[in-house]
Coordinates of C-alpha atoms and ligand atoms in Angstrom, one line a residue:
X1465 CA 0.0 0.3 -0.1
X1466 CA 1.1 3.6 -1.0
X1467 CA 0.8 6.1 1.9
X1468 CA -0.1 9.0 0.5
X1469 CA 0.6 11.3 3.4
X1470 CA 4.2 10.9 2.0
X1471 CA 3.5 12.5 -1.0
X1472 CA 3.1 16.5 -1.3
X1473 CA 1.4 16.0 -4.6
X1474 CA 0.2 12.3 -4.9
X1475 CA -1.1 12.4 -8.2
X1476 CA 2.1 13.8 -9.9
X1477 CA 4.4 11.7 -7.6
X1478 CA 3.1 8.3 -7.1
X1479 CA 1.1 7.6 -10.7
X1480 CA 2.1 4.6 -12.4
X1481 CA 4.6 4.6 -15.4
X1482 CA 1.9 4.4 -18.0
X1483 CA 0.1 7.1 -17.0
X1484 CA 3.2 9.2 -16.5
X1485 CA 4.3 8.5 -20.0
X1486 CA 0.7 9.6 -21.3
X1487 CA 1.3 13.1 -19.3
X1488 CA 4.7 13.3 -20.9
X1489 CA 3.6 12.7 -24.7
X1490 CA 1.0 15.5 -24.0
X1491 CA 3.0 17.9 -22.1
X1492 CA 5.7 17.3 -24.7
X1493 CA 3.4 18.2 -27.7
X1494 CA 2.2 21.5 -26.0
X1495 CA 5.9 22.2 -25.1
X1496 CA 6.5 21.8 -29.0
X1497 CA 3.7 24.1 -30.2
X1498 CA 4.9 26.7 -27.4
X1499 CA 8.4 26.8 -28.6
X1500 CA 7.4 27.8 -32.0
X1501 CA 7.0 31.2 -30.6
X1502 CA 10.4 31.8 -30.5
X1503 CA 12.4 33.0 -33.5
X1504 CA 15.2 30.5 -32.2
X1505 CA 13.3 27.4 -32.2
X1506 CA 11.0 28.3 -35.2
X1507 CA 14.2 28.3 -37.1
X1508 CA 15.8 25.0 -35.6
X1509 CA 12.8 23.2 -36.1
X1510 CA 12.3 24.6 -39.6
X1511 CA 15.8 23.4 -40.7
X1512 CA 15.2 19.8 -39.1
X1513 CA 11.8 19.9 -41.1
X1514 CA 9.9 18.6 -37.7
X1515 CA 6.4 19.8 -36.8
X1516 CA 4.4 19.2 -33.6
X1517 CA 2.8 16.3 -35.3
X1518 CA 5.7 14.3 -35.9
X1519 CA 6.0 13.5 -32.5
X1520 CA 3.7 10.1 -31.7
X1521 CA 5.7 8.7 -28.9
X1522 CA 8.2 10.7 -26.0
X1523 CA 10.9 8.6 -27.8
X1524 CA 10.2 10.7 -30.9
X1525 CA 12.1 13.5 -29.1
X1526 CA 15.1 12.2 -30.7
X1527 CA 14.3 13.6 -33.8
X1528 CA 14.5 17.0 -32.4
X1529 CA 17.6 19.0 -32.4
X1530 CA 19.8 19.6 -29.4
X1531 CA 20.3 22.9 -27.5
X1532 CA 23.5 23.6 -26.0
X1533 CA 24.8 26.6 -23.6
X1534 CA 26.3 28.1 -26.6
X1535 CA 22.8 28.5 -28.2
X1536 CA 21.5 30.2 -25.0
X1537 CA 24.5 33.1 -25.0
X1538 CA 24.1 33.3 -28.3
X1539 CA 20.6 34.1 -28.2
X1540 CA 20.9 36.5 -25.1
X1541 CA 18.9 38.3 -23.8
X1542 CA 15.4 37.5 -25.4
X1543 CA 16.1 34.8 -28.5
X1544 CA 14.5 31.9 -26.8
X1545 CA 11.5 34.0 -25.4
X1546 CA 8.0 32.3 -26.1
X1547 CA 5.7 35.1 -24.7
X1548 CA 5.6 38.9 -24.5
X1549 CA 7.3 40.6 -21.9
X1550 CA 4.1 41.5 -20.1
X1551 CA 3.6 38.1 -19.1
X1552 CA 7.2 37.8 -17.4
X1553 CA 7.5 38.2 -13.7
X1554 CA 11.1 36.7 -13.0
X1555 CA 14.3 37.0 -14.7
X1556 CA 17.7 34.7 -13.5
X1557 CA 21.0 34.2 -14.8
X1558 CA 23.3 31.2 -14.2
X1559 CA 26.3 31.7 -12.0
X1560 CA 28.6 31.9 -15.0
X1561 CA 30.9 29.2 -13.5
X1562 CA 31.8 28.3 -17.3
X1563 CA 31.7 31.5 -19.2
X1564 CA 29.4 34.1 -19.7
X1565 CA 26.3 34.1 -18.2
X1566 CA 22.6 33.1 -19.8
X1567 CA 19.4 34.6 -18.9
X1568 CA 16.1 32.6 -17.7
X1569 CA 12.9 34.0 -17.8
X1570 CA 9.7 33.1 -15.7
X1571 CA 6.0 33.8 -16.1
X1572 CA 3.6 33.5 -13.1
X1573 CA 2.9 30.0 -14.2
X1574 CA 6.6 29.1 -14.2
X1575 CA 7.4 30.3 -10.7
X1576 CA 4.6 28.8 -9.3
X1577 CA 5.1 25.3 -10.7
X1578 CA 8.8 26.0 -9.7
X1579 CA 7.7 26.6 -6.0
X1580 CA 5.3 23.5 -6.3
X1581 CA 8.1 21.4 -7.4
X1582 CA 10.6 22.3 -4.4
X1583 CA 7.9 22.0 -1.9
X1584 CA 7.3 18.4 -3.4
X1585 CA 11.1 18.1 -2.8
X1586 CA 11.3 19.2 0.8
X1587 CA 8.0 17.7 1.8
X1588 CA 9.7 14.3 0.6
X1589 CA 12.3 14.5 2.8
X1590 CA 9.9 15.1 5.8
X1591 CA 10.0 18.8 6.4
X1592 CA 6.5 20.0 7.7
X1593 CA 5.0 23.1 8.5
X1594 CA 6.2 23.6 12.1
X1595 CA 9.9 23.5 10.8
X1596 CA 12.4 26.4 10.8
X1597 CA 13.9 26.6 7.2
X1598 CA 17.3 28.4 7.1
X1599 CA 18.3 29.3 3.6
X1600 CA 22.2 30.2 3.7
X1601 CA 22.8 30.2 0.0
X1602 CA 23.1 33.6 -2.1
X1603 CA 19.9 35.1 -3.1
X1604 CA 19.7 37.5 -6.4
X1605 CA 20.3 36.1 -9.8
X1606 CA 21.5 32.7 -8.4
X1607 CA 18.4 30.1 -8.4
X1608 CA 19.3 28.8 -5.2
X1609 CA 18.2 31.3 -3.1
X1610 CA 14.7 32.4 -4.4
X1611 CA 14.0 29.1 -5.8
X1612 CA 14.3 27.2 -2.3
X1613 CA 12.5 30.4 -0.7
X1614 CA 9.4 30.1 -2.6
X1615 CA 9.3 26.3 -2.2
X1616 CA 9.7 26.6 1.5
X1617 CA 7.1 29.2 1.8
X1618 CA 4.4 27.2 -0.5
X1619 CA 5.1 24.2 2.0
X1620 CA 4.5 26.4 4.9
X1621 CA 8.1 26.5 6.8
X1622 CA 9.1 29.2 8.7
X1623 CA 11.7 30.6 6.3
X1624 CA 14.6 32.7 7.1
X1625 CA 16.3 34.3 4.1
X1626 CA 19.9 34.6 5.7
X1627 CA 21.7 34.2 2.2
X1628 CA 25.3 33.2 2.1
X1629 CA 28.1 34.3 4.4
X1630 CA 28.3 36.2 7.8
X1631 CA 28.8 32.6 9.7
X1632 CA 28.7 33.8 13.2
X1633 CA 25.2 35.5 12.3
X1634 CA 23.9 32.5 10.7
X1635 CA 24.6 30.3 13.9
X1636 CA 23.2 32.9 16.0
X1637 CA 19.8 32.6 13.8
X1638 CA 20.1 29.0 14.0
X1639 CA 20.1 29.3 18.0
X1640 CA 17.4 31.8 18.3
X1641 CA 15.1 30.2 15.9
X1642 CA 15.9 26.7 16.4
X1643 CA 16.4 26.1 13.0
X1644 CA 15.4 22.2 11.8
X1645 CA 16.0 22.4 8.1
X1646 CA 18.6 24.2 5.9
X1647 CA 19.8 24.7 2.7
X1648 CA 23.5 25.1 2.0
X1649 CA 26.0 24.6 -0.8
X1650 CA 28.6 21.7 0.1
X1651 CA 31.6 23.7 0.3
X1652 CA 30.0 26.1 2.7
X1653 CA 28.6 23.8 5.0
X1654 CA 32.2 22.4 5.5
X1655 CA 33.3 26.0 6.4
X1656 CA 30.4 26.5 8.7
X1657 CA 31.9 23.3 10.4
X1658 CA 35.0 24.8 10.8
X1659 CA 33.6 28.1 12.3
X1660 CA 31.7 26.1 15.0
X1661 CA 35.0 23.9 15.8
X1662 CA 36.5 27.3 16.3
X1663 CA 33.8 28.4 18.6
X1664 CA 33.6 25.4 20.4
X1665 CA 30.0 25.0 19.5
X1666 CA 28.7 21.5 19.2
X1667 CA 25.8 21.4 16.9
X1668 CA 24.5 17.9 17.9
X1669 CA 24.2 19.3 21.3
X1670 CA 23.3 23.2 21.0
X1671 CA 21.3 23.3 17.7
X1672 CA 18.1 21.5 16.4
X1673 CA 19.0 21.0 13.1
X1674 CA 17.5 17.8 11.5
X1675 CA 17.9 18.0 7.5
X1676 CA 20.2 19.6 5.2
X1677 CA 20.0 20.0 1.3
X1678 CA 22.9 20.0 -0.4
X1679 CA 23.8 20.9 -4.0
X1680 CA 24.6 23.5 -6.7
X1681 CA 28.2 22.0 -7.2
X1682 CA 29.6 18.1 -7.2
X1683 CA 30.5 16.7 -4.1
X1684 CA 31.2 13.1 -2.7
X1685 CA 29.4 10.6 -0.6
X1686 CA 32.5 11.4 1.8
X1687 CA 31.4 14.8 2.4
X1688 CA 27.9 13.9 2.9
X1689 CA 29.1 11.6 5.4
X1690 CA 31.1 14.0 7.3
X1691 CA 28.5 16.9 7.2
X1692 CA 26.0 14.3 8.8
X1693 CA 28.0 13.3 11.4
X1694 CA 28.9 16.7 12.7
X1695 CA 25.7 18.2 12.6
X1696 CA 23.8 15.2 13.5
X1697 CA 21.7 15.4 10.4
X1698 CA 20.3 13.6 7.2
X1699 CA 21.8 15.3 4.1
X1700 CA 19.9 15.3 0.9
X1701 CA 21.5 15.8 -2.3
X1702 CA 19.5 18.2 -4.6
X1703 CA 20.4 19.2 -8.0
X1704 CA 19.1 21.7 -10.6
X1705 CA 20.6 24.3 -12.9
X1706 CA 19.2 27.7 -14.0
X1707 CA 18.1 26.8 -17.3
X1708 CA 15.6 24.1 -16.1
X1709 CA 14.3 26.6 -13.6
X1710 CA 17.0 25.9 -11.0
X1711 CA 16.9 23.7 -7.8
X1712 CA 14.2 21.1 -7.8
X1713 CA 15.0 19.2 -10.9
X1714 CA 16.3 15.9 -9.0
X1715 CA 16.1 15.2 -5.3
X1716 CA 16.8 12.5 -3.2
X1717 CA 14.2 10.7 -1.0
X1718 CA 14.6 9.2 2.4
X1719 CA 16.4 6.0 0.7
X1720 CA 19.0 8.2 -0.5
X1721 CA 19.2 5.9 -3.3
X1722 CA 19.6 8.5 -6.2
X1723 CA 17.8 11.6 -7.0
X1724 CA 14.1 11.1 -8.4
X1725 CA 14.3 13.4 -11.2
X1726 CA 10.5 14.6 -11.6
X1727 CA 9.5 13.4 -14.7
X1728 CA 6.4 15.3 -15.0
X1729 CA 8.4 18.4 -15.5
X1730 CA 11.5 17.4 -17.5
X1731 CA 12.2 14.6 -20.1
X1732 CA 15.2 12.7 -19.5
X1733 CA 17.8 11.5 -22.0
X1734 CA 21.4 10.5 -20.9
X1735 CA 23.5 10.3 -24.2
X1736 CA 27.1 9.5 -25.0
X1737 CA 28.6 13.0 -25.0
X1738 CA 30.9 12.1 -28.1
X1739 CA 28.4 10.2 -30.6
X1740 CA 25.0 11.7 -28.9
X1741 CA 23.6 8.4 -28.9
X1742 CA 21.4 7.2 -25.7
X1743 CA 23.7 4.9 -23.4
X1744 CA 21.9 2.0 -21.6
X1745 CA 20.4 2.5 -18.4
X1746 CA 23.2 2.6 -15.6
X1747 CA 25.9 3.8 -18.1
X1748 CA 27.5 7.4 -17.4
X1749 CA 26.7 9.8 -20.0
X1750 CA 25.5 13.3 -20.3
X1751 CA 22.2 14.5 -18.8
X1752 CA 20.0 15.9 -21.3
X1753 CA 16.8 17.6 -20.2
X1754 CA 13.3 19.0 -22.3
X1755 CA 11.4 21.3 -20.0
X1756 CA 7.7 19.7 -20.2
X1757 CA 5.9 22.5 -18.1
X1758 CA 7.5 25.7 -18.9
X1759 CA 5.5 28.7 -20.7
X1760 CA 7.9 31.6 -20.8
X1761 CA 11.1 29.9 -21.8
X1762 CA 10.7 26.0 -22.8
X1763 CA 14.1 24.7 -23.7
X1764 CA 14.4 21.3 -25.8
X1765 CA 16.7 18.4 -25.4
X1766 CA 19.1 21.1 -23.4
X1767 CA 22.9 19.6 -23.2
X1768 CA 23.8 19.9 -19.3
X1769 CA 27.3 18.7 -19.7
X1770 CA 26.5 16.9 -16.3
X1771 CA 27.7 13.3 -16.3
X1772 CA 25.5 10.9 -14.5
X1773 CA 23.6 7.8 -14.9
X1774 CA 20.1 6.5 -14.6
X1775 CA 19.8 4.2 -11.6
X1776 CA 17.5 0.9 -12.7
X1777 CA 14.9 -0.6 -10.5
X1778 CA 12.0 1.1 -8.7
X1779 CA 12.2 2.9 -5.4
X1780 CA 10.9 1.5 -2.4
X1781 CA 9.4 5.0 -1.5
X1782 CA 7.0 4.4 -4.5
X1783 CA 7.6 7.1 -6.6
X1784 CA 7.3 6.4 -10.2
X1785 CA 10.0 8.9 -11.3
X1786 CA 13.4 7.5 -12.3
X1787 CA 16.6 8.2 -10.0
X1788 CA 19.7 9.8 -11.1
X1789 CA 23.2 8.6 -9.5
X1790 CA 25.1 11.5 -8.1
X1791 CA 26.4 13.9 -10.4
X1792 CA 30.0 13.4 -11.2
X1793 CA 30.8 16.7 -12.5
X1794 CA 30.5 18.4 -15.8
X1795 CA 32.5 17.1 -18.8
X1796 CA 34.4 20.6 -18.4
X1797 CA 35.3 19.8 -14.9
X1798 CA 37.5 16.6 -16.3
X1799 CA 41.2 17.5 -16.3
X1800 CA 43.9 15.2 -18.1
X1801 CA 47.3 15.1 -16.3
X1802 CA 49.9 12.8 -17.7
X1803 CA 47.5 11.0 -19.8
X1804 CA 45.1 10.2 -16.9
X1805 CA 41.7 11.7 -16.9
X1806 CA 40.3 12.7 -13.5
X1807 CA 37.4 14.6 -12.0
X1808 CA 38.1 16.8 -9.0
X1809 CA 35.4 14.6 -7.1
X1810 CA 37.8 11.8 -7.3
X1811 CA 40.2 13.2 -5.3
X1812 CA 37.6 14.7 -2.7
X1813 CA 36.5 11.2 -2.1
X1814 CA 39.9 9.9 -1.2
X1815 CA 40.8 13.0 0.7
X1816 CA 37.6 12.9 3.0
X1817 CA 38.2 9.5 3.8
X1818 CA 41.3 10.6 5.9
X1819 CA 40.6 11.7 9.7
X1820 CA 43.5 14.1 9.4
X1821 CA 42.3 16.0 6.4
X1822 CA 40.6 18.9 7.3
X1823 CA 37.6 20.5 5.1
X1824 CA 39.2 22.2 2.5
X1825 CA 41.5 21.5 -0.4
X1826 CA 42.5 22.6 -3.6
X1827 CA 44.2 21.2 -7.0
X1828 CA 47.1 22.7 -8.9
X1829 CA 48.0 21.9 -12.6
X1830 CA 51.2 23.1 -13.6
X1831 CA 53.8 22.9 -16.4
X1832 CA 57.5 22.9 -15.7
X1833 CA 60.2 22.2 -18.1
X1834 CA 57.1 20.6 -20.4
X1835 CA 56.4 18.3 -17.5
X1836 CA 53.2 18.6 -16.0
X1837 CA 52.5 18.1 -12.3
X1838 CA 49.5 17.7 -10.1
X1839 CA 49.8 19.4 -6.6
X1840 CA 47.0 18.7 -3.9
X1841 CA 47.1 21.4 -1.2
X1842 CA 45.1 20.0 1.8
X1843 CA 44.3 21.6 4.8
X1844 CA 44.7 19.3 8.1
X1845 CA 42.6 19.2 11.1
X1846 CA 43.7 21.2 13.9
X1847 CA 44.5 18.3 16.2
X1848 CA 47.2 17.5 13.8
X1849 CA 48.9 20.7 12.8
X1850 CA 50.0 21.2 16.4
X1851 CA 51.6 18.1 16.5
X1852 CA 55.2 16.9 15.2
X1853 CA 56.6 16.7 12.1
X1854 CA 57.1 13.4 11.7
X1855 CA 53.2 12.9 12.1
X1856 CA 52.7 15.2 9.3
X1857 CA 55.1 13.4 6.9
X1858 CA 53.2 10.4 7.7
X1859 CA 49.9 11.8 6.8
X1860 CA 51.2 13.6 3.7
X1861 CA 52.6 9.6 2.7
X1862 CA 49.2 8.4 3.4
X1863 CA 47.4 11.0 1.1
X1864 CA 49.7 10.6 -1.5
X1865 CA 49.6 6.8 -1.5
X1866 CA 45.6 7.0 -1.1
X1867 CA 45.6 9.1 -4.2
X1868 CA 47.7 6.9 -6.2
X1869 CA 45.6 3.8 -5.6
X1870 CA 42.5 6.2 -7.1
X1871 CA 44.1 7.9 -9.8
X1872 CA 47.1 5.8 -10.7
X1873 CA 49.5 8.7 -10.5
X1874 CA 51.1 10.3 -7.7
X1875 CA 50.3 14.0 -7.3
X1876 CA 52.5 16.3 -4.9
X1877 CA 50.9 16.6 -1.4
X1878 CA 51.3 19.9 0.3
X1879 CA 49.7 20.3 3.9
X1880 CA 48.2 23.5 4.7
X1881 CA 47.1 24.8 8.2
X1882 CA 43.3 25.1 9.2
X1883 CA 41.7 28.0 7.1
X1884 CA 44.9 28.3 5.3
X1885 CA 43.3 27.9 1.8
X1886 CA 41.2 30.8 0.3
X1887 CA 37.5 30.2 0.1
X1888 CA 35.4 31.5 -2.5
X1889 CA 32.0 33.3 -1.8
X1890 CA 29.9 31.1 -4.0
X1891 CA 30.5 27.7 -5.5
X1892 CA 34.0 26.3 -4.4
X1893 CA 36.9 26.4 -7.0
X1894 CA 38.5 23.1 -6.7
X1895 CA 40.9 23.2 -9.5
X1896 CA 43.3 25.8 -10.8
X1897 CA 45.0 24.6 -14.3
X1898 CA 48.1 27.3 -14.3
X1899 CA 48.8 25.4 -17.7
X1900 CA 46.0 27.3 -19.2
X1901 CA 47.1 30.6 -17.9
Ligands
LIG2636 P1 26.3 27.7 -13.6 O1 25.9 26.5 -14.8 O2 26.8 28.9 -14.3 O3 27.0 27.0 -12.3 P2 23.8 27.3 -12.1 O4 23.9 28.0 -10.9 O5 22.8 26.9 -13.0 O6 24.8 28.0 -12.8 O7 24.6 25.7 -11.9 C1 23.9 24.5 -12.2 C2 25.3 23.6 -12.4 O8 25.7 23.5 -10.6 C3 24.4 22.3 -12.7 O9 24.6 22.2 -14.2 C4 25.4 21.0 -12.2 O10 26.8 21.2 -13.0 C5 25.8 21.4 -10.9 N1 25.2 21.2 -9.7 C6 23.6 21.4 -9.3 N2 23.5 20.6 -8.2 C7 24.5 19.8 -8.3 C8 24.5 18.5 -7.6 N3 23.8 18.3 -6.8 N4 25.3 17.8 -7.8 C9 26.8 18.3 -8.6 N5 26.6 19.1 -9.3 C10 25.6 19.8 -9.1
LIG2637 ZN1 12.6 7.2 -3.5

């Protein structure tokens, strides 16, 4: 028996696959009608010789052209808009992590639907009216702030729009208003741990936190574990991108076995980034998404560049929506050194398993006399920094040894005192490739 009280929107979450498919086909067709209002898609579909009538099953989506971030940049600001300006109520731009930003527009329907999606996500993890929700992410153009904010209000949580930074004040707010649920990017969750440790504060005893949503940048299972243990909470992975509204695209349920991607709102494909052919379920590839319920700026087959896989099987929670594995990173995050392909998160995974390693690190790639070198700067914990040189050397050796096991090459390890590495205001910068400077 499915328990409907665990669903925020039971008709949308717990429907069977067949009904979900029918809904998707219906929404896909109306999306196609809608995109024809934008000059960009009019031209694209014209070139491809496709009209909405050609879509007879959701899989026919493969006949449609892909959309890239570069398309969005070229069409900046209004090229993908499918409505008149008087119907718009919001504008966001992506963080610009990988180049020039792109603009996304929302109608009243879009902001409403987006708030519903986030309310659905938070409800799924057990957040309920009566909870205090603190949103420790940047407000403003970044979608993480307002996206979660309106979702939390929709759900009926007491919402504290504390924004990012000003950590002592954040902690004060958590204490004064007994915050139970927080949204925070992983690198800031780690930073806040250091600050609480410096203050001698034990969040398990002195705060009321129960749940945290971590997302907006790649992080490893090991970071989740550290954060859960330190704060004494459940961490849920949260995925989204501005081009698809923002957060609320995919989210973990209490089973924490991958993130349910809301298939009533997004059509999901995972493609081989080279050949662009679909990869089998369970195989790593590039996530490609189509909006199914967007009004102002629908997007067809958007190449996210995010690498992940679809997980096979049904989730015990009873939601029909397929699950995505943890995002490994963007294809742009991968770097090649001495012929080895590496994602920063692979390095993180090894580091965060070593007790003496602190909560921050950076990877530097350098070329000297035509030889590439990988340097990993690692903050160590307070406790070991005051200890003797021999212990530090042992730690250094252990890190190099464990990284070699994962990466098959031995980077140079530099240990740094706690808080010795620079922190970025928003998403963490984990890689500095000096070979490109
Ligand atoms: P930008 O693309 O400029 O960083 P966004 O704020 O829209 O702007 O960021 C969306 C991107 O953030 C995603 O495409 C993905 O690469 C990353 N991201 C978001 N959530 C997660 C997550 N849970 N795990 C890994 N990466 C994530
Ligand atoms: Zn589930």
